[in-house]
XYZ file of C-alpha atoms in Angstrom:
131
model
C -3.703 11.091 4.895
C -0.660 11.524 2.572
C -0.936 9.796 -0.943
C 3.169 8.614 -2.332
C 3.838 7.549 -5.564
C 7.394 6.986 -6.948
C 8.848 6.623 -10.016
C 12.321 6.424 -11.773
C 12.608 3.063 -10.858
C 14.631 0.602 -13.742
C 17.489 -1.049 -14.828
C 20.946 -0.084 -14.746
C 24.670 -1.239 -15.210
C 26.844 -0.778 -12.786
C 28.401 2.138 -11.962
C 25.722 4.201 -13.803
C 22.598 6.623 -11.965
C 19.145 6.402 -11.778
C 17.108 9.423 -10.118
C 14.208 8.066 -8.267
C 10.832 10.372 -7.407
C 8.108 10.743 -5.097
C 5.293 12.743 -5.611
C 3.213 13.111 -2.751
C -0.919 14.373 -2.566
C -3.232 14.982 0.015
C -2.263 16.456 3.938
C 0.932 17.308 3.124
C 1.393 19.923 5.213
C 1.262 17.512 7.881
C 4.409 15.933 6.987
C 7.693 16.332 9.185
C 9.865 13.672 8.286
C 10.748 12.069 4.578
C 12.103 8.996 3.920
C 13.644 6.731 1.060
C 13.611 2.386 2.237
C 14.905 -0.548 0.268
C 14.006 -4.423 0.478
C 15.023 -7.289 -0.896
C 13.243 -10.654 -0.833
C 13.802 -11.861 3.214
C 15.158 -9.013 4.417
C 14.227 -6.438 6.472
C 12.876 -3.103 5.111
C 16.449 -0.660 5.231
C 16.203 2.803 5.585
C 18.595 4.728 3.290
C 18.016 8.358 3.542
C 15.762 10.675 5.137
C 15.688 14.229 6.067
C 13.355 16.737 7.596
C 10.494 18.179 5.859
C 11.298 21.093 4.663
C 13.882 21.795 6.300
C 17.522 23.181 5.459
C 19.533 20.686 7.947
C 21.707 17.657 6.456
C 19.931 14.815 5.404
C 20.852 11.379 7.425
C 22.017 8.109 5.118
C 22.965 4.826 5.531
C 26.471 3.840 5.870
C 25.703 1.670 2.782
C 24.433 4.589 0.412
C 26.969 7.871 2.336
C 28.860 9.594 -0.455
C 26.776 8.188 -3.592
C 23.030 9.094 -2.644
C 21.178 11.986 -2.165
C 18.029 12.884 -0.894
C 16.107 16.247 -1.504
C 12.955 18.004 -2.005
C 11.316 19.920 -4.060
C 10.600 23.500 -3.851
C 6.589 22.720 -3.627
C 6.853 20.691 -0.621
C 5.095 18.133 -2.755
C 7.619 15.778 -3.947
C 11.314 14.000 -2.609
C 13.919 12.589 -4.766
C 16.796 10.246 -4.763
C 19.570 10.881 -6.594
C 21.462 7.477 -6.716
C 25.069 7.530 -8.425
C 27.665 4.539 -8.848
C 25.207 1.808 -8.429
C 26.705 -1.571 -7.610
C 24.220 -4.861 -7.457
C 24.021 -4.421 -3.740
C 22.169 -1.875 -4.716
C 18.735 -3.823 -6.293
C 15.867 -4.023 -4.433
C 12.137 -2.433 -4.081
C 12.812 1.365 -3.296
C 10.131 3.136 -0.959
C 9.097 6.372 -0.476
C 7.818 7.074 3.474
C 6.747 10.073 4.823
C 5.668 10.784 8.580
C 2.987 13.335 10.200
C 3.743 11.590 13.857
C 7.227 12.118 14.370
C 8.892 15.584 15.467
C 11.325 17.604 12.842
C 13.436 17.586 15.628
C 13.532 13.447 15.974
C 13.730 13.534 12.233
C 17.138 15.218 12.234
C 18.458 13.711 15.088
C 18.391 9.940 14.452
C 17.913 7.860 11.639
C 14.660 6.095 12.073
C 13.235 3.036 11.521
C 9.996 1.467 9.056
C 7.888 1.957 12.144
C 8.100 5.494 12.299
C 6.415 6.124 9.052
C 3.099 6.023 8.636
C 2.572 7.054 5.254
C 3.730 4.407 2.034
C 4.189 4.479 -1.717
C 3.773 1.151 -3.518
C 7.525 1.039 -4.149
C 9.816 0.784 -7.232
C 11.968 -1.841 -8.680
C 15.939 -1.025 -9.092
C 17.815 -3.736 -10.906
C 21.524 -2.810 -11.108
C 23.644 -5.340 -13.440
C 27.086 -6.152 -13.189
């Protein structure tokens, strides 16, 4: 079992960053694919970036997040970040670290995968951006 926490989470005005972090604890070895999801209130969880556990290939984002997001690891193989820059208010929702010990690298730098395919949750943080 792999243990996620994030934090960073907070309020922001448009146009500004926030720098969100995942620290993860337990079989992390195990791990092949990481993830970062967002949801808002009736919506469907949205996955915005995810890339392959450590491994050196681009990461995949949504359409939504391409060009001001960016996912990455850290050097311990214990932790994933998301560096978000020029937030809009499209932007707020409940951000969600995922990782997943039952996918292949090889499907995790292929296609850009779904809630389903992770089995492994934080508790989520809150991003408010302002406008």
């Amino acid at each position: 079992q792999v243990r996620l926490e994030e934090s960073g989470g907070g309020s922001v005005q448009a146009g500004g960053s926030l720098r969100l972090a995942c620290a993860a604890s337990g079989s992390t070895t195990s791990v092949t694919c990481l993830s970062w999801f967002r949801q808002v209130p009736g919506k469907e969880r949205e996955g915005v970036a995810q890339i392959s556990a450590r491994g050196d290939e681009p990461a995949i984002y949504a359409d939504s997040v391409k060009g001001r997001f960016t996912i990455s690891q850290g050097n311990a193989n214990n932790a994933v970040y998301l560096q978000m820059d020029r937030l809009g208010p499209e932007d707020t929702a409940v951000y969600f670290c995922a990782a997943s010990t039952v996918v292949s690298r090889v499907t995790c730098r292929a296609t850009h995968l779904g809630s389903g395919r992770f089995n492994n949750w934080g508790q989520g943080t809150q991003v408010t951006v302002s406008s």
